[in-house]
Coordinates of C-alpha atoms in Angstrom, one line a residue:
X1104 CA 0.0 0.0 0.0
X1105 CA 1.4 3.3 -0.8
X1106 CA 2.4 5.8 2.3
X1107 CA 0.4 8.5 2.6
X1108 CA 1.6 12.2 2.3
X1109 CA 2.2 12.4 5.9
X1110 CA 3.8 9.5 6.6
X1111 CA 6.4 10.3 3.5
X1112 CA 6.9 14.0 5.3
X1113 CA 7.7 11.9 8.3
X1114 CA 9.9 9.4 7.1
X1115 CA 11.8 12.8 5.5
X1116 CA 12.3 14.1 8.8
X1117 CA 13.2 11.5 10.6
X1118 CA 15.8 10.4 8.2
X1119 CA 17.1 13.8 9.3
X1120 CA 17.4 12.6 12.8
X1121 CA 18.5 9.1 12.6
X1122 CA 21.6 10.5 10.1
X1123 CA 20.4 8.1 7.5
X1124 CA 19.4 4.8 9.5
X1125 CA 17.6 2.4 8.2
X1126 CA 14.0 4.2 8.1
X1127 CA 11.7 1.3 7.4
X1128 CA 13.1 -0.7 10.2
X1129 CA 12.2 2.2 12.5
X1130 CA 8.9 2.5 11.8
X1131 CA 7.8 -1.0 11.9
X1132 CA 7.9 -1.3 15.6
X1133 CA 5.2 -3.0 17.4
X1134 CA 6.1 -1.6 20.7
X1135 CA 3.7 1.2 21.2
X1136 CA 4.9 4.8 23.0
X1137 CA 4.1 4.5 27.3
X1138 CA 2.6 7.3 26.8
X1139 CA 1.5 8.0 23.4
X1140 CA 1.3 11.9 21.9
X1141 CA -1.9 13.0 21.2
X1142 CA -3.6 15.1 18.1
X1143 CA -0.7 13.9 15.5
X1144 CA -0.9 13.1 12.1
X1145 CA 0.2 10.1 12.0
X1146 CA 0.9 7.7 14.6
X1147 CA 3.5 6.4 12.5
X1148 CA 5.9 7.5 15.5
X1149 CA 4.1 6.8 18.0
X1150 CA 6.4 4.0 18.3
X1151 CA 9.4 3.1 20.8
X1152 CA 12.0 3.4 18.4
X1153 CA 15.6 1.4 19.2
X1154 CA 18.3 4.2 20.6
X1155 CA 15.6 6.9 19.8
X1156 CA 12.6 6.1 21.7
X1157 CA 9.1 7.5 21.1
X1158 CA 9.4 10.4 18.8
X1159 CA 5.7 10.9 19.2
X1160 CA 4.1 13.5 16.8
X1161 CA 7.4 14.1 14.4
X1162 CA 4.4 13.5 11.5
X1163 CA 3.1 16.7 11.9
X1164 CA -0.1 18.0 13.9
X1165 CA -3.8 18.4 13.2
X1166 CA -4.9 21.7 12.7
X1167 CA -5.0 24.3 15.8
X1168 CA -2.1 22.3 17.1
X1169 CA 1.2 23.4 16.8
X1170 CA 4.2 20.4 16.8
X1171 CA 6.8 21.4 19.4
X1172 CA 9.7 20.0 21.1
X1173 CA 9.6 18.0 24.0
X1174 CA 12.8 18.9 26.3
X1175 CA 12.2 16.2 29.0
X1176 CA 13.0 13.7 26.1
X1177 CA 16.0 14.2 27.1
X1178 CA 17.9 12.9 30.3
X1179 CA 20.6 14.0 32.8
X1180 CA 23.2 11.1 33.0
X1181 CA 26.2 11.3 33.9
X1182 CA 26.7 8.0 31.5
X1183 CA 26.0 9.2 28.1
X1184 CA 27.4 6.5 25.6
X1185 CA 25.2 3.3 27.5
X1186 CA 21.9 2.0 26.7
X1187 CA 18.8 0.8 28.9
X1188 CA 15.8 -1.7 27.7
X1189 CA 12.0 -1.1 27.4
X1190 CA 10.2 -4.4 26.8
X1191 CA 13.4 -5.6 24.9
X1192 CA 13.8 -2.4 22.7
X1193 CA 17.4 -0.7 23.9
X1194 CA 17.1 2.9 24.5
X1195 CA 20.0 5.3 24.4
X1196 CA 20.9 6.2 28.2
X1197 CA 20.1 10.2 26.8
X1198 CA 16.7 9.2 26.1
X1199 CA 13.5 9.0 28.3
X1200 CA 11.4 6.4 26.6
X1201 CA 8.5 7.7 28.7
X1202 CA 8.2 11.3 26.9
X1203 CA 7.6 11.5 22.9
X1204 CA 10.0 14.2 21.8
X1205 CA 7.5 15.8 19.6
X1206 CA 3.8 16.8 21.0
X1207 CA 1.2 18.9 19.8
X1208 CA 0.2 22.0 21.7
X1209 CA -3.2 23.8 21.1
X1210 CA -2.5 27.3 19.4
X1211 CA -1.0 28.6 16.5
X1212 CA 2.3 30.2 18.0
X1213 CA 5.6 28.9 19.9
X1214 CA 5.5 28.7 24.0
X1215 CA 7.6 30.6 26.1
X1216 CA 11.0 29.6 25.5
X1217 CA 10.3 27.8 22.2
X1218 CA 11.2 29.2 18.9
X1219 CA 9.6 28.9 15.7
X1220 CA 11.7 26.5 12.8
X1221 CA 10.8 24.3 9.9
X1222 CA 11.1 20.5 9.9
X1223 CA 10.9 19.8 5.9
X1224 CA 7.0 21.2 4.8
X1225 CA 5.8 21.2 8.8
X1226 CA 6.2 23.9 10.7
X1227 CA 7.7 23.7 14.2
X1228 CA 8.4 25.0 17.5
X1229 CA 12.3 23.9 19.1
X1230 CA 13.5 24.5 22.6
X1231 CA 16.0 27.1 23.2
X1232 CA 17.9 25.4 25.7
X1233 CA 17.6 25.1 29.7
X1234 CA 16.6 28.0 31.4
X1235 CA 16.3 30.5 28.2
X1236 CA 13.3 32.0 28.3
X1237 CA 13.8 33.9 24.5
X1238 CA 15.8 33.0 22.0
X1239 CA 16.6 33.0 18.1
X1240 CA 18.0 29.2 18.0
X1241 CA 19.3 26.9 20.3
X1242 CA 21.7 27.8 23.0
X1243 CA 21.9 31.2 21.6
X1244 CA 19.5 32.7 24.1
X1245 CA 18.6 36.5 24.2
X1246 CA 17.0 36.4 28.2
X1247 CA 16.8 34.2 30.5
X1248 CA 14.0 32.4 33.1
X1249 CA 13.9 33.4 37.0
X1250 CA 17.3 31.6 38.8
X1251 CA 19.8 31.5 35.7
X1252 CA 21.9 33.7 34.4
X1253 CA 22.8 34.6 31.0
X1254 CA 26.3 33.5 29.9
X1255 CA 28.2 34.4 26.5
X1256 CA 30.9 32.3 25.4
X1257 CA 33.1 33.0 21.5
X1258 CA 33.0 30.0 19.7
X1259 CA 35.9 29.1 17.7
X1260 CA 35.6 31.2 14.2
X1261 CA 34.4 34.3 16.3
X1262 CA 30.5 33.1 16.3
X1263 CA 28.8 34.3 19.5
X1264 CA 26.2 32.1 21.8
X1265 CA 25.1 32.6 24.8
X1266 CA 23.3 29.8 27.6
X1267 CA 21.5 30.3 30.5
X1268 CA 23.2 28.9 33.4
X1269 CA 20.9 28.1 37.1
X1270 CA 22.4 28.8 40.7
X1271 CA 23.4 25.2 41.1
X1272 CA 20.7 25.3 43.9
X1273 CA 17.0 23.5 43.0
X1274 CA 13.9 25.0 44.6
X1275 CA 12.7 22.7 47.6
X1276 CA 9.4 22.2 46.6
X1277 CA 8.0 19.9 43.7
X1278 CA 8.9 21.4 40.0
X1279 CA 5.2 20.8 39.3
X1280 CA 3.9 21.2 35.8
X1281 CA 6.7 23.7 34.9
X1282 CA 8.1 23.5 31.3
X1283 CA 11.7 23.9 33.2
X1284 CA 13.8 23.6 36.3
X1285 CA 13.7 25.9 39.2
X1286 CA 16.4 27.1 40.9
X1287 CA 16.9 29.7 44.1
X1288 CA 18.0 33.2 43.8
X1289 CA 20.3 35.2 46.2
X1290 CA 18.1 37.6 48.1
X1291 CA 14.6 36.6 46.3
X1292 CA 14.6 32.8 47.1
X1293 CA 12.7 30.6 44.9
X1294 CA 10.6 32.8 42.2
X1295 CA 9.2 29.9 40.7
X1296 CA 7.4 29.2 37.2
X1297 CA 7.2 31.7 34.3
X1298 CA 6.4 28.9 31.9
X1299 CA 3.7 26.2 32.6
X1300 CA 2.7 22.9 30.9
X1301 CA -0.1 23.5 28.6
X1302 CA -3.7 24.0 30.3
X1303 CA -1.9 25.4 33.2
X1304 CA -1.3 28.9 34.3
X1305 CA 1.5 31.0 36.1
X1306 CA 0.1 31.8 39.0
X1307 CA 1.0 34.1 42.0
X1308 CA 1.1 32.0 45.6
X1309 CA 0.7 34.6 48.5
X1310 CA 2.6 32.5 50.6
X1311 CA 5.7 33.5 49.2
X1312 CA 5.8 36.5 51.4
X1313 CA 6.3 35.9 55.1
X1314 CA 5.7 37.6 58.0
X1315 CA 8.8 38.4 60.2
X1316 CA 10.1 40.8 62.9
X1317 CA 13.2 41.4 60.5
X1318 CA 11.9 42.2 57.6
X1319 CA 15.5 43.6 56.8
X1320 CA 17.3 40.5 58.1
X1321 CA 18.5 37.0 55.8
X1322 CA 18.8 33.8 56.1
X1323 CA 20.7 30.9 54.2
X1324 CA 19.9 27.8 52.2
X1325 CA 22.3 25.8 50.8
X1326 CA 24.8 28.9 50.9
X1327 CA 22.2 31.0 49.2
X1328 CA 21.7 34.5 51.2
X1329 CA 17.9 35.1 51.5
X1330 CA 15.8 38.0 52.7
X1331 CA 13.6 37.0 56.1
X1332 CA 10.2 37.9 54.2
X1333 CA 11.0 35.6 51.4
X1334 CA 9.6 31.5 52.0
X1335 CA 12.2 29.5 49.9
X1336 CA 10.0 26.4 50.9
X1337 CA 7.0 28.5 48.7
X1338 CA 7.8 29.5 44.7
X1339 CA 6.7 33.1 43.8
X1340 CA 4.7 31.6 40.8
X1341 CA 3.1 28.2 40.6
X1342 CA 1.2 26.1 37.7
X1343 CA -2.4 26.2 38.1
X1344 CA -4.4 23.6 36.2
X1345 CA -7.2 26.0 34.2
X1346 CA -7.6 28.5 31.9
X1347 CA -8.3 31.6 33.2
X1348 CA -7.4 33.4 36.6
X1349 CA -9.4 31.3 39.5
X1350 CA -11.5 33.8 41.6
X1351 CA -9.5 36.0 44.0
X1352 CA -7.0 36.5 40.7
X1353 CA -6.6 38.8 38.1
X1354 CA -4.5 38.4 34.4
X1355 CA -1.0 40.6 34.8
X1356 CA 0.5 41.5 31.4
X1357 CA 4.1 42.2 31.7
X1358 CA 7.0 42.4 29.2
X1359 CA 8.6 38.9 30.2
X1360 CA 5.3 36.9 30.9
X1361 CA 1.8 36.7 31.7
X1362 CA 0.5 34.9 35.0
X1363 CA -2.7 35.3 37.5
X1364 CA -1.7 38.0 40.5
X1365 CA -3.4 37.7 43.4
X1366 CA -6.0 40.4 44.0
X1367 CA -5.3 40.4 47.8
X1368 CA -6.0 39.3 51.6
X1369 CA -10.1 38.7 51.5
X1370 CA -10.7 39.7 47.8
X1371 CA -12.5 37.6 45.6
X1372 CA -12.9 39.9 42.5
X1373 CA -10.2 42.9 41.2
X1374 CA -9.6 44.1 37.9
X1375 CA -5.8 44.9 39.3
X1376 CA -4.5 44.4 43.0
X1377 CA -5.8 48.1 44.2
X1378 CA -9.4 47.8 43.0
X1379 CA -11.6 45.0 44.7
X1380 CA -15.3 44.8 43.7
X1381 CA -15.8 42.0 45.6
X1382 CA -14.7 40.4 48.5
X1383 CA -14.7 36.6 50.4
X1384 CA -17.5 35.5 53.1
X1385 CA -16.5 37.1 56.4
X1386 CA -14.8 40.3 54.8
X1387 CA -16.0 43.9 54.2
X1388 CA -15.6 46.4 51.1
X1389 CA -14.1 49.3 51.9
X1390 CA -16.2 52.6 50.9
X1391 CA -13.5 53.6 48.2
X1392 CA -13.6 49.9 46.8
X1393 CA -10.1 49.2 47.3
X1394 CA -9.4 46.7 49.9
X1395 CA -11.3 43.7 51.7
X1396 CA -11.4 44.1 55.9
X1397 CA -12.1 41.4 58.0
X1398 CA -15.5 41.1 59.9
X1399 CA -18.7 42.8 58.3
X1400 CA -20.4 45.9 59.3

């Protein structure tokens, strides 16, 4: 039977990949993906391929779905030229079998720290590297996420790049649906998630702020010099699963991101953090409609 037309665009790209393996004795694996991309063309790669592993939706996505790079396909290891096995198939140690490297996210443009490229006729969305929040290829990043720091090294022939490097020092809590890894600041502590999976939202978590006697006063963690009214054990931003600001937030435009600000202490409706219209059970609007008191009139 002849291949259809996105199953030939596939085979293209991945021939790309694979640096001319054997293409046909990729694609007829009968060990299915663990967990399987969704909304693809063709589930052609939806396959646990040997060395490669699940390469998901590398096809091509259905309309209003836009095929972008999956960085947790690949894996830290400090043993990068071994293999592992998944139900018999070896699997390059660089490679987690459990996450397609291509998905399909809903939209029409690139995520946060995703650029836009071509692979053959499909149009794409590749990572710009750990921690880069902008960028105009890979590892040549133009800003960078909360906890790295932009560094610029001079390749050899003069060309410039420039990575995002962390503090060395991983947030305490749980990297919880963020599209990268979070990592402590001197002074601000942990300022969490810019970038969320897809159907979650930045989100700001008033326990970040703590109250203290020394406002003015640090403390360490792990070496890290932190201000008394930070909570390193309580990210700045979080990932909330939804799409729109839950009640008691508001949508905050800035230059570097978007994310849900709180509207404050009792409010459960605000337009921006110094206008409440409404406020929780138990609290009071203030006559000028600014602020929620405790305790009704």
């Amino acid at each position: 039977m002849a291949a259809t037309r996105s199953q030939r665009t596939a085979v293209s790209a991945i021939w790309l990949f694979t640096c001319g393996l054997n293409v046909q004795s990729l694609i007829m694996s009968t060990v299915p993906c663990p967990n399987m991309a969704s909304n693809c063309i063709t589930d052609t790669f939806n396959a646990v391929i040997p060395n490669l592993g699940c390469l998901g939706c590398q096809g091509g996505c259905v309309d209003g779905y836009m095929m972008t790079n999956n960085p947790r396909h690949r894996r830290d290891t400090n043993d990068t030229s071994g293999h592992y096995t998944y139900r018999n198939v070896p699997i390059h140690n660089t490679v987690d079998v459990m996450e397609p490297q291509w998905v399909c996210v809903k939209g029409d443009h690139c995520l946060t720290g995703f650029f836009h490229t071509q692979m053959g006729p499909q149009s794409a969305c590749a990572w710009c590297g750990e921690g880069c929040s902008s960028c105009s290829s890979y590892n040549n990043c133009q800003s960078c996420f909360w906890g790295y720091n932009m560094v610029r090294h001079t390749l050899p022939g003069g060309k410039q790049t420039a990575v995002c490097k962390p503090s060395g020092v991983k947030c305490p809590s749980k990297n919880t649906h963020c599209s990268y890894t979070m990592y402590v600041r001197s002074s601000v502590g942990c300022l969490g998630c810019m970038s969320c999976d897809e159907g979650y939202l930045p989100t700001f978590n008033h326990l970040y702020y703590r109250a203290t006697t020394d406002p003015h006063g640090t403390y360490t963690f792990n070496n890290i010099t932190i201000k008394n009214n930070r909570d390193v054990n309580e990210p700045r931003l979080v990932c909330v699963k939804g799409l729109n600001c839950r009640d008691g937030w508001f949508r905050k435009d800035t230059q570097r991101s978007s994310f849900c600000d709180w509207c404050g202490e009792g409010c459960s409706r605000c337009t921006d953090n110094t206008s409440c219209s409404k406020c929780d059970p138990g609290y009071t609007l203030s006559q000028n409609g600014t602020v929620c008191t405790a305790g009704s009139t």
